[in-house]
Amino acid sequence: MTTADHEAQATPAVSGAPAEQWHTAEELAAARVRFEAAVPGWQVPAAFGMGIAARRPGEGGLADPADAASPGSPADPADPADPADPADEEDGDDGTVFPVANAGGAALSAIVLATACGHTGGTAAYALTPDQVRTAIALLSPAEAYTAVPHPNMAAWRGILNDITDVGDDVAYAVAVFVADLADPVVDRHDAALRAAVAEARGAG
């Protein structure tokens, strides 16, 4: 399957305002069931999140089909989370920030993000196009009608979209990371950044 084929399957068509609104906890739960039913064998990941990654020197743009970080494909597979990486030492961190690091919850947001990027299970990281970020936002936006709880992922995803739109693809891009089990091997620097954010949040709690 080509990258273009994968992208076409990974990004559902979404246009205009959401046709429905989920006003109750029961409606949110029903929406989650519908999304999960479309992904056979789906299991809620131990951790997940959408982040924004600084593009490193020599890291190709998302428009380049030969780029390892092409949208809808695993992000930076040739760039493992190696603590000895000179770029990591120079930056002082891995260059990927997760405004919200979800662990042990937010199941609806998890399946919505997975739907937007084509993730079906396991531990993986994906580079996202702005359109894929918009798709995730559009798919989850009906949940905002339920005002009894906050929606931190919606706020985070909108912020990421604004940031990558403002600075441009040559500076930064969005990533989605899913960790099926925190005991799984780290797949790349984005995965490492998410796990670090989860650990920090747990320590602060």
CSV table of C-alpha atoms in Angstrom, one decimal:
chain,number,residue,atom,x,y,z
A,1,MET,CA,0.0,0.0,0.0
A,2,THR,CA,1.4,3.4,-0.9
A,3,THR,CA,1.6,6.3,1.4
A,4,ALA,CA,-1.1,8.1,-0.5
A,5,ASP,CA,-3.4,5.1,-0.2
A,6,HIS,CA,-2.7,5.0,3.6
A,7,GLU,CA,-3.5,8.6,4.0
A,8,ALA,CA,-6.8,8.3,2.1
A,9,GLN,CA,-7.9,5.5,4.4
A,10,ALA,CA,-6.6,7.2,7.5
A,11,THR,CA,-8.4,10.5,7.2
A,12,PRO,CA,-12.3,10.3,7.1
A,13,ALA,CA,-14.0,13.0,5.2
A,14,VAL,CA,-15.4,15.6,7.6
A,15,SER,CA,-17.0,18.9,6.5
A,16,GLY,CA,-18.9,21.6,8.2
A,17,ALA,CA,-20.3,21.7,11.7
A,18,PRO,CA,-21.1,18.4,13.5
A,19,ALA,CA,-24.5,17.0,12.6
A,20,GLU,CA,-25.1,15.9,16.2
A,21,GLN,CA,-24.3,17.0,19.7
A,22,TRP,CA,-23.7,14.8,22.7
A,23,HIS,CA,-25.4,16.4,25.7
A,24,THR,CA,-25.2,13.7,28.3
A,25,ALA,CA,-22.7,11.1,29.6
A,26,GLU,CA,-24.8,8.4,28.1
A,27,GLU,CA,-24.5,10.0,24.6
A,28,LEU,CA,-20.8,10.3,25.0
A,29,ALA,CA,-20.6,6.6,26.0
A,30,ALA,CA,-22.8,5.6,23.0
A,31,ALA,CA,-20.5,7.6,20.6
A,32,ARG,CA,-17.5,5.9,22.0
A,33,VAL,CA,-19.1,2.5,21.4
A,34,ARG,CA,-19.8,3.4,17.8
A,35,PHE,CA,-16.3,4.6,17.1
A,36,GLU,CA,-14.8,1.5,18.8
A,37,ALA,CA,-17.0,-0.9,16.8
A,38,ALA,CA,-15.4,0.4,13.6
A,39,VAL,CA,-12.0,-0.8,14.8
A,40,PRO,CA,-12.1,-4.6,15.5
A,41,GLY,CA,-10.1,-5.6,18.5
A,42,TRP,CA,-9.7,-2.1,19.7
A,43,GLN,CA,-8.4,-1.7,23.3
A,44,VAL,CA,-8.0,1.6,25.1
A,45,PRO,CA,-4.2,2.4,25.2
A,46,ALA,CA,-2.4,2.8,28.5
A,47,ALA,CA,-1.3,6.3,27.3
A,48,PHE,CA,-1.9,8.5,24.3
A,49,GLY,CA,-1.8,12.0,23.2
A,50,MET,CA,-1.4,14.5,20.4
A,51,GLY,CA,1.8,16.5,20.5
A,52,ILE,CA,3.7,19.1,18.6
A,53,ALA,CA,7.2,18.2,17.4
A,54,ALA,CA,10.0,20.5,16.4
A,55,ARG,CA,11.3,19.6,13.0
A,56,ARG,CA,15.0,18.7,13.2
A,57,PRO,CA,17.6,19.7,10.6
A,58,GLY,CA,17.5,17.3,7.7
A,59,GLU,CA,14.1,16.0,8.6
A,60,GLY,CA,12.0,16.2,5.5
A,61,GLY,CA,8.7,18.0,5.1
A,62,LEU,CA,5.4,16.2,5.4
A,63,ALA,CA,4.7,16.8,1.7
A,64,ASP,CA,7.7,14.6,0.8
A,65,PRO,CA,6.3,11.1,0.1
A,66,ALA,CA,9.8,9.6,0.7
A,67,ASP,CA,10.0,11.2,4.2
A,68,ALA,CA,9.9,8.8,7.1
A,69,ALA,CA,7.6,11.1,8.9
A,70,SER,CA,5.0,11.3,6.1
A,71,PRO,CA,1.5,11.8,7.5
A,72,GLY,CA,-0.4,8.7,8.3
A,73,SER,CA,2.8,6.7,8.7
A,74,PRO,CA,4.9,5.9,11.8
A,75,ALA,CA,6.8,9.1,12.8
A,76,ASP,CA,10.5,9.1,12.5
A,77,PRO,CA,11.1,5.3,12.5
A,78,ALA,CA,14.8,5.9,11.9
A,79,ASP,CA,15.0,8.2,14.8
A,80,PRO,CA,14.8,6.1,18.0
A,81,ALA,CA,14.7,7.6,21.4
A,82,ASP,CA,18.4,7.3,22.0
A,83,PRO,CA,19.7,9.3,25.0
A,84,ALA,CA,23.0,9.6,23.3
A,85,ASP,CA,21.5,11.3,20.2
A,86,PRO,CA,23.6,14.6,19.8
A,87,ALA,CA,20.4,16.4,18.7
A,88,ASP,CA,18.8,15.5,22.0
A,89,GLU,CA,21.7,16.8,23.9
A,90,GLU,CA,21.9,20.0,22.0
A,91,ASP,CA,18.1,20.7,22.4
A,92,GLY,CA,18.1,19.7,26.0
A,93,ASP,CA,15.0,17.6,25.3
A,94,ASP,CA,13.4,15.6,22.5
A,95,GLY,CA,11.7,18.5,20.9
A,96,THR,CA,8.2,17.0,21.2
A,97,VAL,CA,5.6,18.6,23.6
A,98,PHE,CA,2.3,17.0,24.7
A,99,PRO,CA,-0.1,19.7,26.1
A,100,VAL,CA,-2.2,16.8,27.5
A,101,ALA,CA,-0.7,13.4,28.2
A,102,ASN,CA,-3.6,11.0,28.7
A,103,ALA,CA,-3.1,7.9,30.9
A,104,GLY,CA,-5.8,5.5,32.1
A,105,GLY,CA,-8.8,7.5,30.7
A,106,ALA,CA,-10.2,9.7,28.0
A,107,ALA,CA,-11.3,6.7,26.0
A,108,LEU,CA,-13.5,8.6,23.6
A,109,SER,CA,-10.6,11.0,22.7
A,110,ALA,CA,-8.4,8.0,22.2
A,111,ILE,CA,-10.6,6.3,19.7
A,112,VAL,CA,-11.3,9.6,17.9
A,113,LEU,CA,-7.6,10.3,17.5
A,114,ALA,CA,-7.0,6.8,16.4
A,115,THR,CA,-9.8,7.1,13.8
A,116,ALA,CA,-8.3,10.3,12.4
A,117,CYS,CA,-4.8,8.9,11.9
A,118,GLY,CA,-5.7,5.3,11.0
A,119,HIS,CA,-4.3,3.7,14.2
A,120,THR,CA,-5.8,0.3,15.0
A,121,GLY,CA,-3.8,-1.0,17.9
A,122,GLY,CA,-0.4,-1.5,19.5
A,123,THR,CA,2.2,1.1,20.4
A,124,ALA,CA,3.0,3.5,17.6
A,125,ALA,CA,3.6,7.2,16.7
A,126,TYR,CA,2.3,9.0,13.7
A,127,ALA,CA,3.0,12.3,12.0
A,128,LEU,CA,-0.2,14.2,11.3
A,129,THR,CA,-1.1,16.6,8.6
A,130,PRO,CA,-3.1,19.7,9.6
A,131,ASP,CA,-6.1,18.1,7.9
A,132,GLN,CA,-5.9,15.1,10.1
A,133,VAL,CA,-5.8,17.3,13.2
A,134,ARG,CA,-8.9,19.1,11.9
A,135,THR,CA,-10.6,15.7,11.4
A,136,ALA,CA,-9.8,14.7,15.0
A,137,ILE,CA,-11.2,18.0,16.3
A,138,ALA,CA,-14.4,17.8,14.1
A,139,LEU,CA,-15.0,14.2,15.2
A,140,LEU,CA,-14.7,15.0,18.9
A,141,SER,CA,-16.4,18.4,18.8
A,142,PRO,CA,-20.0,17.1,19.5
A,143,ALA,CA,-18.7,16.1,23.0
A,144,GLU,CA,-18.4,19.8,23.9
A,145,ALA,CA,-22.2,19.9,24.2
A,146,TYR,CA,-21.8,18.0,27.5
A,147,THR,CA,-20.7,20.8,29.8
A,148,ALA,CA,-20.6,18.9,33.0
A,149,VAL,CA,-16.9,18.0,32.4
A,150,PRO,CA,-14.0,19.8,30.9
A,151,HIS,CA,-12.6,18.8,27.5
A,152,PRO,CA,-8.8,19.2,27.7
A,153,ASN,CA,-8.0,17.3,24.6
A,154,MET,CA,-10.2,19.5,22.5
A,155,ALA,CA,-8.4,22.6,23.8
A,156,ALA,CA,-5.0,21.0,23.3
A,157,TRP,CA,-5.7,19.8,19.7
A,158,ARG,CA,-7.0,23.3,18.7
A,159,GLY,CA,-3.9,24.8,20.2
A,160,ILE,CA,-1.7,22.4,18.3
A,161,LEU,CA,-3.5,23.2,15.1
A,162,ASN,CA,-3.1,26.9,15.6
A,163,ASP,CA,0.6,26.5,16.4
A,164,ILE,CA,1.5,24.3,13.4
A,165,THR,CA,-0.5,26.6,11.1
A,166,ASP,CA,1.3,29.7,12.4
A,167,VAL,CA,4.8,28.4,12.2
A,168,GLY,CA,4.6,26.2,9.1
A,169,ASP,CA,5.5,22.6,8.3
A,170,ASP,CA,9.2,23.4,8.0
A,171,VAL,CA,9.3,24.3,11.7
A,172,ALA,CA,6.9,22.0,13.5
A,173,TYR,CA,4.3,19.3,12.9
A,174,ALA,CA,1.7,17.4,14.9
A,175,VAL,CA,2.2,13.8,16.1
A,176,ALA,CA,-0.2,11.2,17.6
A,177,VAL,CA,1.3,8.6,20.0
A,178,PHE,CA,-0.4,5.5,21.4
A,179,VAL,CA,1.2,3.3,24.0
A,180,ALA,CA,-0.7,0.0,24.3
A,181,ASP,CA,1.2,-1.0,27.5
A,182,LEU,CA,3.8,1.2,29.3
A,183,ALA,CA,6.0,-1.9,29.5
A,184,ASP,CA,6.2,-1.9,25.6
A,185,PRO,CA,9.6,-0.8,24.1
A,186,VAL,CA,9.8,2.8,23.2
A,187,VAL,CA,9.3,3.2,19.5
A,188,ASP,CA,10.8,6.7,18.9
A,189,ARG,CA,11.5,10.1,20.4
A,190,HIS,CA,7.8,11.1,20.3
A,191,ASP,CA,6.8,8.0,22.2
A,192,ALA,CA,9.6,8.7,24.8
A,193,ALA,CA,8.3,12.3,25.2
A,194,LEU,CA,4.7,11.1,25.9
A,195,ARG,CA,5.9,8.6,28.5
A,196,ALA,CA,8.0,11.3,30.1
A,197,ALA,CA,5.0,13.6,30.2
A,198,VAL,CA,2.8,10.9,31.7
A,199,ALA,CA,5.5,10.1,34.4
A,200,GLU,CA,5.8,13.8,35.2
A,201,ALA,CA,2.0,14.2,35.6
A,202,ARG,CA,1.8,11.2,37.9
A,203,GLY,CA,4.7,12.5,39.9
A,204,ALA,CA,3.0,15.9,40.3
A,205,GLY,CA,-0.2,14.2,41.3
